[in-house]
PDB file of C-alpha atoms in Angstrom:
ATOM      1  CA  UNK A 544       1.379  38.322   2.090  1.00  0.00           C
ATOM      2  CA  UNK A 545       2.125  37.859  -1.670  1.00  0.00           C
ATOM      3  CA  UNK A 546      -1.465  37.742  -2.665  1.00  0.00           C
ATOM      4  CA  UNK A 547      -3.521  39.953  -0.236  1.00  0.00           C
ATOM      5  CA  UNK A 548      -7.193  39.526  -0.024  1.00  0.00           C
ATOM      6  CA  UNK A 549      -7.060  36.045  -1.534  1.00  0.00           C
ATOM      7  CA  UNK A 550      -8.044  34.185   1.537  1.00  0.00           C
ATOM      8  CA  UNK A 551      -7.701  30.420   2.002  1.00  0.00           C
ATOM      9  CA  UNK A 552      -9.388  27.668   0.109  1.00  0.00           C
ATOM     10  CA  UNK A 553     -11.007  25.865   3.175  1.00  0.00           C
ATOM     11  CA  UNK A 554     -12.566  23.045   1.337  1.00  0.00           C
ATOM     12  CA  UNK A 555     -11.375  19.682   2.463  1.00  0.00           C
ATOM     13  CA  UNK A 556      -9.328  18.440  -0.350  1.00  0.00           C
ATOM     14  CA  UNK A 557      -7.664  15.249   1.452  1.00  0.00           C
ATOM     15  CA  UNK A 558      -4.800  14.721  -1.022  1.00  0.00           C
ATOM     16  CA  UNK A 559      -2.971  17.931  -0.275  1.00  0.00           C
ATOM     17  CA  UNK A 560      -0.500  16.252   2.236  1.00  0.00           C
ATOM     18  CA  UNK A 561       0.333  13.302   0.098  1.00  0.00           C
ATOM     19  CA  UNK A 562       2.163  15.462  -2.410  1.00  0.00           C
ATOM     20  CA  UNK A 563       4.440  16.884   0.229  1.00  0.00           C
ATOM     21  CA  UNK A 564       6.668  13.888   0.584  1.00  0.00           C
ATOM     22  CA  UNK A 565       7.558  13.548  -3.201  1.00  0.00           C
ATOM     23  CA  UNK A 566       8.243  17.433  -3.485  1.00  0.00           C
ATOM     24  CA  UNK A 567      10.415  17.207  -0.185  1.00  0.00           C
ATOM     25  CA  UNK A 568      12.304  14.291  -1.168  1.00  0.00           C
ATOM     26  CA  UNK A 569      13.006  15.296  -4.618  1.00  0.00           C
ATOM     27  CA  UNK A 570      14.155  18.766  -3.204  1.00  0.00           C
ATOM     28  CA  UNK A 571      16.378  16.962  -0.775  1.00  0.00           C
ATOM     29  CA  UNK A 572      17.909  14.925  -3.563  1.00  0.00           C
ATOM     30  CA  UNK A 573      18.675  17.927  -5.999  1.00  0.00           C
ATOM     31  CA  UNK A 574      19.700  20.363  -3.177  1.00  0.00           C
ATOM     32  CA  UNK A 575      21.411  18.358  -0.413  1.00  0.00           C
ATOM     33  CA  UNK A 576      19.823  20.991   1.826  1.00  0.00           C
ATOM     34  CA  UNK A 577      18.913  18.740   4.779  1.00  0.00           C
ATOM     35  CA  UNK A 578      19.101  21.645   6.994  1.00  0.00           C
ATOM     36  CA  UNK A 579      15.942  22.664   5.549  1.00  0.00           C
ATOM     37  CA  UNK A 580      14.132  19.656   7.340  1.00  0.00           C
ATOM     38  CA  UNK A 581      15.110  21.353  10.733  1.00  0.00           C
ATOM     39  CA  UNK A 582      13.339  24.928   9.857  1.00  0.00           C
ATOM     40  CA  UNK A 583      10.608  25.741  11.965  1.00  0.00           C
ATOM     41  CA  UNK A 584       7.172  26.569  10.374  1.00  0.00           C
ATOM     42  CA  UNK A 585       3.872  27.722  11.910  1.00  0.00           C
ATOM     43  CA  UNK A 586       0.688  25.986  11.686  1.00  0.00           C
ATOM     44  CA  UNK A 587      -2.466  27.787  10.451  1.00  0.00           C
ATOM     45  CA  UNK A 588      -4.806  29.072  13.248  1.00  0.00           C
ATOM     46  CA  UNK A 589      -8.182  27.550  12.500  1.00  0.00           C
ATOM     47  CA  UNK A 590      -9.803  30.410  14.088  1.00  0.00           C
ATOM     48  CA  UNK A 591      -7.933  33.490  12.727  1.00  0.00           C
ATOM     49  CA  UNK A 592      -6.789  31.765   9.519  1.00  0.00           C
ATOM     50  CA  UNK A 593      -3.419  33.360  10.241  1.00  0.00           C
ATOM     51  CA  UNK A 594      -0.112  31.753  10.956  1.00  0.00           C
ATOM     52  CA  UNK A 595      -0.179  30.595  14.646  1.00  0.00           C
ATOM     53  CA  UNK A 596       2.296  32.716  16.668  1.00  0.00           C
ATOM     54  CA  UNK A 597       2.902  30.077  19.286  1.00  0.00           C
ATOM     55  CA  UNK A 598       2.376  26.667  17.319  1.00  0.00           C
ATOM     56  CA  UNK A 599       4.900  25.621  15.195  1.00  0.00           C
ATOM     57  CA  UNK A 600       6.955  22.516  14.198  1.00  0.00           C
ATOM     58  CA  UNK A 601       9.960  21.445  11.688  1.00  0.00           C
ATOM     59  CA  UNK A 602       9.424  21.031   8.088  1.00  0.00           C
ATOM     60  CA  UNK A 603      10.202  17.235   8.789  1.00  0.00           C
ATOM     61  CA  UNK A 604       7.521  17.223  11.521  1.00  0.00           C
ATOM     62  CA  UNK A 605       4.867  18.977   9.332  1.00  0.00           C
ATOM     63  CA  UNK A 606       5.457  16.358   6.579  1.00  0.00           C
ATOM     64  CA  UNK A 607       5.145  13.540   8.970  1.00  0.00           C
ATOM     65  CA  UNK A 608       1.999  14.865  10.518  1.00  0.00           C
ATOM     66  CA  UNK A 609       0.296  15.585   7.450  1.00  0.00           C
ATOM     67  CA  UNK A 610       0.755  12.037   5.935  1.00  0.00           C
ATOM     68  CA  UNK A 611      -0.332  10.547   9.177  1.00  0.00           C
ATOM     69  CA  UNK A 612      -3.525  12.517   9.163  1.00  0.00           C
ATOM     70  CA  UNK A 613      -4.319  11.161   5.687  1.00  0.00           C
ATOM     71  CA  UNK A 614      -3.707   7.742   7.049  1.00  0.00           C
ATOM     72  CA  UNK A 615      -5.721   8.100  10.064  1.00  0.00           C
ATOM     73  CA  UNK A 616      -8.581   9.788   8.459  1.00  0.00           C
ATOM     74  CA  UNK A 617     -10.566   6.978   6.862  1.00  0.00           C
ATOM     75  CA  UNK A 618     -14.004   5.812   5.464  1.00  0.00           C
ATOM     76  CA  UNK A 619     -15.174   2.520   4.279  1.00  0.00           C
ATOM     77  CA  UNK A 620     -12.768  -0.569   4.947  1.00  0.00           C
ATOM     78  CA  UNK A 621     -10.108   1.642   6.673  1.00  0.00           C
ATOM     79  CA  UNK A 622      -9.552   3.322   3.119  1.00  0.00           C
ATOM     80  CA  UNK A 623      -8.438   7.111   2.925  1.00  0.00           C
ATOM     81  CA  UNK A 624     -11.400   9.607   3.399  1.00  0.00           C
ATOM     82  CA  UNK A 625     -11.791  11.630   0.225  1.00  0.00           C
ATOM     83  CA  UNK A 626     -13.324  14.622   1.936  1.00  0.00           C
ATOM     84  CA  UNK A 627     -14.420  17.124  -0.576  1.00  0.00           C
ATOM     85  CA  UNK A 628     -12.231  15.762  -3.132  1.00  0.00           C
ATOM     86  CA  UNK A 629      -8.890  13.978  -3.952  1.00  0.00           C
ATOM     87  CA  UNK A 630      -6.688  14.668  -7.383  1.00  0.00           C
ATOM     88  CA  UNK A 631      -9.960  14.476  -9.408  1.00  0.00           C
ATOM     89  CA  UNK A 632     -11.768  17.137  -7.328  1.00  0.00           C
ATOM     90  CA  UNK A 633     -14.800  16.750 -10.022  1.00  0.00           C
ATOM     91  CA  UNK A 634     -15.793  13.792  -8.120  1.00  0.00           C
ATOM     92  CA  UNK A 635     -17.310  15.915  -5.439  1.00  0.00           C
ATOM     93  CA  UNK A 636     -20.279  14.063  -4.485  1.00  0.00           C
ATOM     94  CA  UNK A 637     -18.422  10.957  -2.952  1.00  0.00           C
ATOM     95  CA  UNK A 638     -17.382  12.295   0.581  1.00  0.00           C
ATOM     96  CA  UNK A 639     -19.911  12.638   3.335  1.00  0.00           C
ATOM     97  CA  UNK A 640     -18.923  10.710   6.533  1.00  0.00           C
ATOM     98  CA  UNK A 641     -17.600   7.555   5.122  1.00  0.00           C
ATOM     99  CA  UNK A 642     -16.754   8.130   1.314  1.00  0.00           C
ATOM    100  CA  UNK A 643     -13.207   6.798   0.655  1.00  0.00           C
ATOM    101  CA  UNK A 644     -10.756   7.342  -2.276  1.00  0.00           C
ATOM    102  CA  UNK A 645      -8.880   4.222  -3.526  1.00  0.00           C
ATOM    103  CA  UNK A 646      -6.565   6.422  -5.612  1.00  0.00           C
ATOM    104  CA  UNK A 647      -5.914   8.529  -2.210  1.00  0.00           C
ATOM    105  CA  UNK A 648      -4.928   5.245  -0.492  1.00  0.00           C
ATOM    106  CA  UNK A 649      -2.556   4.517  -3.186  1.00  0.00           C
ATOM    107  CA  UNK A 650      -1.002   7.705  -2.974  1.00  0.00           C
ATOM    108  CA  UNK A 651      -0.770   7.320   0.642  1.00  0.00           C
ATOM    109  CA  UNK A 652       1.273   4.024   0.078  1.00  0.00           C
ATOM    110  CA  UNK A 653       3.449   5.887  -2.330  1.00  0.00           C
ATOM    111  CA  UNK A 654       4.228   8.842   0.187  1.00  0.00           C
ATOM    112  CA  UNK A 655       4.589   6.650   2.994  1.00  0.00           C
ATOM    113  CA  UNK A 656       7.288   4.522   1.342  1.00  0.00           C
ATOM    114  CA  UNK A 657       9.186   7.930   0.289  1.00  0.00           C
ATOM    115  CA  UNK A 658       8.880   9.073   3.844  1.00  0.00           C
ATOM    116  CA  UNK A 659      10.209   5.753   5.058  1.00  0.00           C
ATOM    117  CA  UNK A 660      13.184   6.002   2.739  1.00  0.00           C
ATOM    118  CA  UNK A 661      13.764   9.812   3.996  1.00  0.00           C
ATOM    119  CA  UNK A 662      13.565   8.523   7.525  1.00  0.00           C
ATOM    120  CA  UNK A 663      15.909   5.824   6.933  1.00  0.00           C
ATOM    121  CA  UNK A 664      18.288   8.018   5.528  1.00  0.00           C
ATOM    122  CA  UNK A 665      17.946  10.243   8.710  1.00  0.00           C
ATOM    123  CA  UNK A 666      18.685   7.423  10.997  1.00  0.00           C
ATOM    124  CA  UNK A 667      15.039   7.949  12.258  1.00  0.00           C
ATOM    125  CA  UNK A 668      14.305   4.088  12.774  1.00  0.00           C
ATOM    126  CA  UNK A 669      11.007   4.448  14.459  1.00  0.00           C
ATOM    127  CA  UNK A 670       9.691   6.753  11.826  1.00  0.00           C
ATOM    128  CA  UNK A 671      10.977   4.355   9.058  1.00  0.00           C
ATOM    129  CA  UNK A 672       9.290   1.456  10.756  1.00  0.00           C
ATOM    130  CA  UNK A 673       6.000   3.593  11.123  1.00  0.00           C
ATOM    131  CA  UNK A 674       5.879   4.642   7.430  1.00  0.00           C
ATOM    132  CA  UNK A 675       6.687   1.206   6.073  1.00  0.00           C
ATOM    133  CA  UNK A 676       3.955  -0.394   8.435  1.00  0.00           C
ATOM    134  CA  UNK A 677       1.556   2.345   7.078  1.00  0.00           C
ATOM    135  CA  UNK A 678       2.444   1.516   3.441  1.00  0.00           C
ATOM    136  CA  UNK A 679       1.926  -2.288   4.245  1.00  0.00           C
ATOM    137  CA  UNK A 680      -1.366  -1.931   5.960  1.00  0.00           C
ATOM    138  CA  UNK A 681      -2.852   0.310   3.339  1.00  0.00           C
ATOM    139  CA  UNK A 682      -1.812  -1.895   0.817  1.00  0.00           C
ATOM    140  CA  UNK A 683      -3.388  -4.867   2.069  1.00  0.00           C
ATOM    141  CA  UNK A 684      -6.555  -3.020   2.572  1.00  0.00           C
ATOM    142  CA  UNK A 685      -6.819  -1.844  -0.990  1.00  0.00           C
ATOM    143  CA  UNK A 686      -6.164  -5.291  -2.355  1.00  0.00           C
ATOM    144  CA  UNK A 687      -8.802  -6.937   0.268  1.00  0.00           C
ATOM    145  CA  UNK A 688     -11.563  -4.188  -0.418  1.00  0.00           C
ATOM    146  CA  UNK A 689     -10.791  -2.456  -3.905  1.00  0.00           C
ATOM    147  CA  UNK A 690     -10.346  -5.099  -6.500  1.00  0.00           C
ATOM    148  CA  UNK A 691     -13.137  -5.565  -9.010  1.00  0.00           C
ATOM    149  CA  UNK A 692     -12.009  -8.558 -10.711  1.00  0.00           C
ATOM    150  CA  UNK A 693     -10.011  -6.921 -13.429  1.00  0.00           C
ATOM    151  CA  UNK A 694      -9.110  -3.582 -12.010  1.00  0.00           C
ATOM    152  CA  UNK A 695      -9.118  -1.369  -8.977  1.00  0.00           C
ATOM    153  CA  UNK A 696     -12.214   0.847  -8.461  1.00  0.00           C
ATOM    154  CA  UNK A 697     -11.720   4.387  -7.920  1.00  0.00           C
ATOM    155  CA  UNK A 698     -13.556   5.136  -4.941  1.00  0.00           C
ATOM    156  CA  UNK A 699     -16.488   4.312  -2.594  1.00  0.00           C
ATOM    157  CA  UNK A 700     -19.196   6.733  -2.084  1.00  0.00           C
ATOM    158  CA  UNK A 701     -20.705   7.852   1.180  1.00  0.00           C
ATOM    159  CA  UNK A 702     -23.937   5.250   0.390  1.00  0.00           C
ATOM    160  CA  UNK A 703     -21.232   2.448  -0.050  1.00  0.00           C
ATOM    161  CA  UNK A 704     -21.471   2.519  -3.837  1.00  0.00           C
ATOM    162  CA  UNK A 705     -18.115   1.502  -5.763  1.00  0.00           C
ATOM    163  CA  UNK A 706     -17.034   4.132  -8.355  1.00  0.00           C
ATOM    164  CA  UNK A 707     -15.112   3.073 -11.285  1.00  0.00           C
ATOM    165  CA  UNK A 708     -16.483  -0.496 -11.103  1.00  0.00           C
ATOM    166  CA  UNK A 709     -17.679  -2.892 -13.885  1.00  0.00           C
ATOM    167  CA  UNK A 710     -21.151  -2.595 -12.202  1.00  0.00           C
ATOM    168  CA  UNK A 711     -21.162   1.290 -13.104  1.00  0.00           C
ATOM    169  CA  UNK A 712     -22.876   2.003 -16.491  1.00  0.00           C
ATOM    170  CA  UNK A 713     -20.687   5.325 -16.417  1.00  0.00           C
ATOM    171  CA  UNK A 714     -16.993   5.852 -15.357  1.00  0.00           C
ATOM    172  CA  UNK A 715     -16.651   2.016 -15.233  1.00  0.00           C
ATOM    173  CA  UNK A 716     -12.722   2.065 -15.255  1.00  0.00           C
ATOM    174  CA  UNK A 717     -10.414   4.979 -14.315  1.00  0.00           C
ATOM    175  CA  UNK A 718      -6.922   5.628 -15.208  1.00  0.00           C
ATOM    176  CA  UNK A 719      -5.095   6.989 -12.301  1.00  0.00           C
ATOM    177  CA  UNK A 720      -6.026   4.514  -9.536  1.00  0.00           C
ATOM    178  CA  UNK A 721      -4.663   1.682 -11.645  1.00  0.00           C
ATOM    179  CA  UNK A 722      -1.375   3.526 -12.869  1.00  0.00           C
ATOM    180  CA  UNK A 723      -0.791   4.275  -9.146  1.00  0.00           C
ATOM    181  CA  UNK A 724      -1.678   0.623  -8.027  1.00  0.00           C
ATOM    182  CA  UNK A 725       1.071  -0.412 -10.586  1.00  0.00           C
ATOM    183  CA  UNK A 726       4.133   1.747  -9.840  1.00  0.00           C
ATOM    184  CA  UNK A 727       3.242   1.622  -6.098  1.00  0.00           C
ATOM    185  CA  UNK A 728       3.523  -2.204  -6.067  1.00  0.00           C
ATOM    186  CA  UNK A 729       0.160  -2.637  -4.790  1.00  0.00           C
ATOM    187  CA  UNK A 730      -1.115  -4.800  -7.684  1.00  0.00           C
ATOM    188  CA  UNK A 731       2.327  -6.795  -7.835  1.00  0.00           C
ATOM    189  CA  UNK A 732       1.492  -7.607  -4.087  1.00  0.00           C
ATOM    190  CA  UNK A 733      -1.615  -9.179  -5.062  1.00  0.00           C
ATOM    191  CA  UNK A 734      -0.085 -10.693  -8.345  1.00  0.00           C
ATOM    192  CA  UNK A 735      -2.649  -8.531 -10.340  1.00  0.00           C
ATOM    193  CA  UNK A 736      -0.179  -6.427 -12.625  1.00  0.00           C
ATOM    194  CA  UNK A 737      -1.046  -8.467 -15.814  1.00  0.00           C
ATOM    195  CA  UNK A 738      -4.637  -8.021 -15.293  1.00  0.00           C
ATOM    196  CA  UNK A 739      -4.453  -4.252 -14.536  1.00  0.00           C
ATOM    197  CA  UNK A 740      -2.144  -3.546 -17.691  1.00  0.00           C
ATOM    198  CA  UNK A 741      -4.579  -5.394 -19.781  1.00  0.00           C
ATOM    199  CA  UNK A 742      -7.452  -3.440 -18.704  1.00  0.00           C
ATOM    200  CA  UNK A 743      -5.876  -0.286 -19.136  1.00  0.00           C
ATOM    201  CA  UNK A 744      -5.992  -1.021 -22.926  1.00  0.00           C
ATOM    202  CA  UNK A 745      -9.665   0.002 -22.540  1.00  0.00           C
ATOM    203  CA  UNK A 746      -8.530   3.536 -21.993  1.00  0.00           C
ATOM    204  CA  UNK A 747      -6.105   3.793 -24.942  1.00  0.00           C
ATOM    205  CA  UNK A 748      -6.625   6.384 -27.848  1.00  0.00           C
ATOM    206  CA  UNK A 749      -4.438   7.530 -30.666  1.00  0.00           C
ATOM    207  CA  UNK A 750      -3.724  10.546 -28.443  1.00  0.00           C
ATOM    208  CA  UNK A 751      -3.196   8.965 -25.132  1.00  0.00           C
ATOM    209  CA  UNK A 752      -5.052   7.313 -22.325  1.00  0.00           C
ATOM    210  CA  UNK A 753      -8.536   8.594 -21.257  1.00  0.00           C
ATOM    211  CA  UNK A 754      -8.889   9.409 -17.575  1.00  0.00           C
ATOM    212  CA  UNK A 755     -12.136   7.304 -17.364  1.00  0.00           C
ATOM    213  CA  UNK A 756     -14.563   5.358 -19.599  1.00  0.00           C
ATOM    214  CA  UNK A 757     -17.295   5.782 -20.368  1.00  0.00           C
ATOM    215  CA  UNK A 758     -17.723   9.432 -19.600  1.00  0.00           C
ATOM    216  CA  UNK A 759     -20.618  10.491 -17.240  1.00  0.00           C
ATOM    217  CA  UNK A 760     -23.569  11.881 -19.223  1.00  0.00           C
ATOM    218  CA  UNK A 761     -26.424  11.756 -16.444  1.00  0.00           C
ATOM    219  CA  UNK A 762     -26.291  15.265 -15.228  1.00  0.00           C
ATOM    220  CA  UNK A 763     -26.732  16.795 -11.896  1.00  0.00           C
ATOM    221  CA  UNK A 764     -26.511  13.399  -9.711  1.00  0.00           C
ATOM    222  CA  UNK A 765     -25.418  12.840  -6.181  1.00  0.00           C
ATOM    223  CA  UNK A 766     -23.506   9.670  -6.508  1.00  0.00           C
ATOM    224  CA  UNK A 767     -20.399  11.210  -8.067  1.00  0.00           C
ATOM    225  CA  UNK A 768     -21.044  14.975  -8.124  1.00  0.00           C
ATOM    226  CA  UNK A 769     -20.026  17.807 -10.516  1.00  0.00           C
ATOM    227  CA  UNK A 770     -18.110  15.591 -12.994  1.00  0.00           C
ATOM    228  CA  UNK A 771     -21.266  14.404 -14.468  1.00  0.00           C
ATOM    229  CA  UNK A 772     -21.872  17.977 -15.557  1.00  0.00           C
ATOM    230  CA  UNK A 773     -18.989  18.508 -17.608  1.00  0.00           C
ATOM    231  CA  UNK A 774     -19.193  17.722 -21.388  1.00  0.00           C
ATOM    232  CA  UNK A 775     -17.967  14.181 -22.277  1.00  0.00           C
ATOM    233  CA  UNK A 776     -14.438  13.969 -22.900  1.00  0.00           C
ATOM    234  CA  UNK A 777     -13.607  17.280 -21.262  1.00  0.00           C
ATOM    235  CA  UNK A 778     -11.348  17.943 -18.245  1.00  0.00           C
ATOM    236  CA  UNK A 779     -11.715  15.301 -15.716  1.00  0.00           C
ATOM    237  CA  UNK A 780     -14.712  13.547 -17.312  1.00  0.00           C
ATOM    238  CA  UNK A 781     -12.901  11.224 -19.557  1.00  0.00           C
ATOM    239  CA  UNK A 782     -10.230  13.703 -21.250  1.00  0.00           C
ATOM    240  CA  UNK A 783      -6.605  12.868 -22.227  1.00  0.00           C
ATOM    241  CA  UNK A 784      -5.246  14.742 -19.177  1.00  0.00           C
ATOM    242  CA  UNK A 785      -1.463  15.393 -19.019  1.00  0.00           C
ATOM    243  CA  UNK A 786      -1.193  14.290 -15.395  1.00  0.00           C
ATOM    244  CA  UNK A 787      -2.941  10.851 -16.103  1.00  0.00           C
ATOM    245  CA  UNK A 788      -0.605  10.112 -19.208  1.00  0.00           C
ATOM    246  CA  UNK A 789       2.402  11.003 -17.098  1.00  0.00           C
ATOM    247  CA  UNK A 790       1.362   8.682 -14.357  1.00  0.00           C
ATOM    248  CA  UNK A 791       0.976   6.011 -17.197  1.00  0.00           C
ATOM    249  CA  UNK A 792       4.294   6.498 -18.447  1.00  0.00           C
ATOM    250  CA  UNK A 793       5.818   6.336 -14.947  1.00  0.00           C
ATOM    251  CA  UNK A 794       4.255   3.049 -14.383  1.00  0.00           C
ATOM    252  CA  UNK A 795       5.787   1.917 -17.586  1.00  0.00           C
ATOM    253  CA  UNK A 796       9.194   3.055 -16.313  1.00  0.00           C
ATOM    254  CA  UNK A 797       8.769   1.323 -12.791  1.00  0.00           C
ATOM    255  CA  UNK A 798       7.970  -1.829 -14.852  1.00  0.00           C
ATOM    256  CA  UNK A 799      11.225  -1.780 -16.727  1.00  0.00           C
ATOM    257  CA  UNK A 800       9.340  -0.950 -19.848  1.00  0.00           C
ATOM    258  CA  UNK A 801      11.544   1.941 -21.014  1.00  0.00           C
ATOM    259  CA  UNK A 802      11.182   1.146 -24.724  1.00  0.00           C
ATOM    260  CA  UNK A 803       7.377   1.204 -24.598  1.00  0.00           C
ATOM    261  CA  UNK A 804       7.532   4.455 -22.404  1.00  0.00           C
ATOM    262  CA  UNK A 805       9.625   6.074 -25.076  1.00  0.00           C
ATOM    263  CA  UNK A 806       7.378   4.948 -27.953  1.00  0.00           C
ATOM    264  CA  UNK A 807       4.324   6.133 -25.902  1.00  0.00           C
ATOM    265  CA  UNK A 808       5.986   9.373 -25.031  1.00  0.00           C
ATOM    266  CA  UNK A 809       6.673  10.208 -28.833  1.00  0.00           C
ATOM    267  CA  UNK A 810       2.977  10.518 -29.524  1.00  0.00           C
TER     268      UNK A 810
END
């Protein structure tokens, strides 16, 4: 209604539901408006692309169902399917039938922990147990199948090739998946925090941390997608990206390294 004629972006970016938990929990913490959780909101009708007049759920139910869909829609090794893309939507060639995002799997753990805390606060013991199990199971899958010896890979493409691995000549190490593995406790669960922190030194620059290194240069390639058609060091192809640096700083805070966070934040 606010933007007539704009339509909907129907590309399957699979990360959309994981951001709901953090937004919802923070809103409730700031406002105390728990009645908002019981507000009825319609689903989108897939045929008409309009709000469904007959099918709706509460805000809380929407948040739960969205996260459940991320958890259940999986690719290789039960890791979360990347679909058309995740946070780094420039990695557009990974999807297919089985392409999986390790970063999205980390985000699933993060959101499950948040939803579990909310459910516990609401006295919804069944939901609390479900989300805690979801986080625990996905943590185990990541640690079993996404560790590359020194850091976590970013994804596994549809052909089963690891992306963000020491075996890759380009895009060998990615920032976001490793910072999220740190502040979610995934690396800690496997005793790998020290190795991950040390590996992230490779991404350090005088201006912050690069999203990935080395940048992609071989253009028009199917294994990673349109990111390789970006100039080196621009946008998602190895730039100093505000989101990525914020995730890094948050990992420092969660690791009780506030002084280092302060020094990094001054740069």
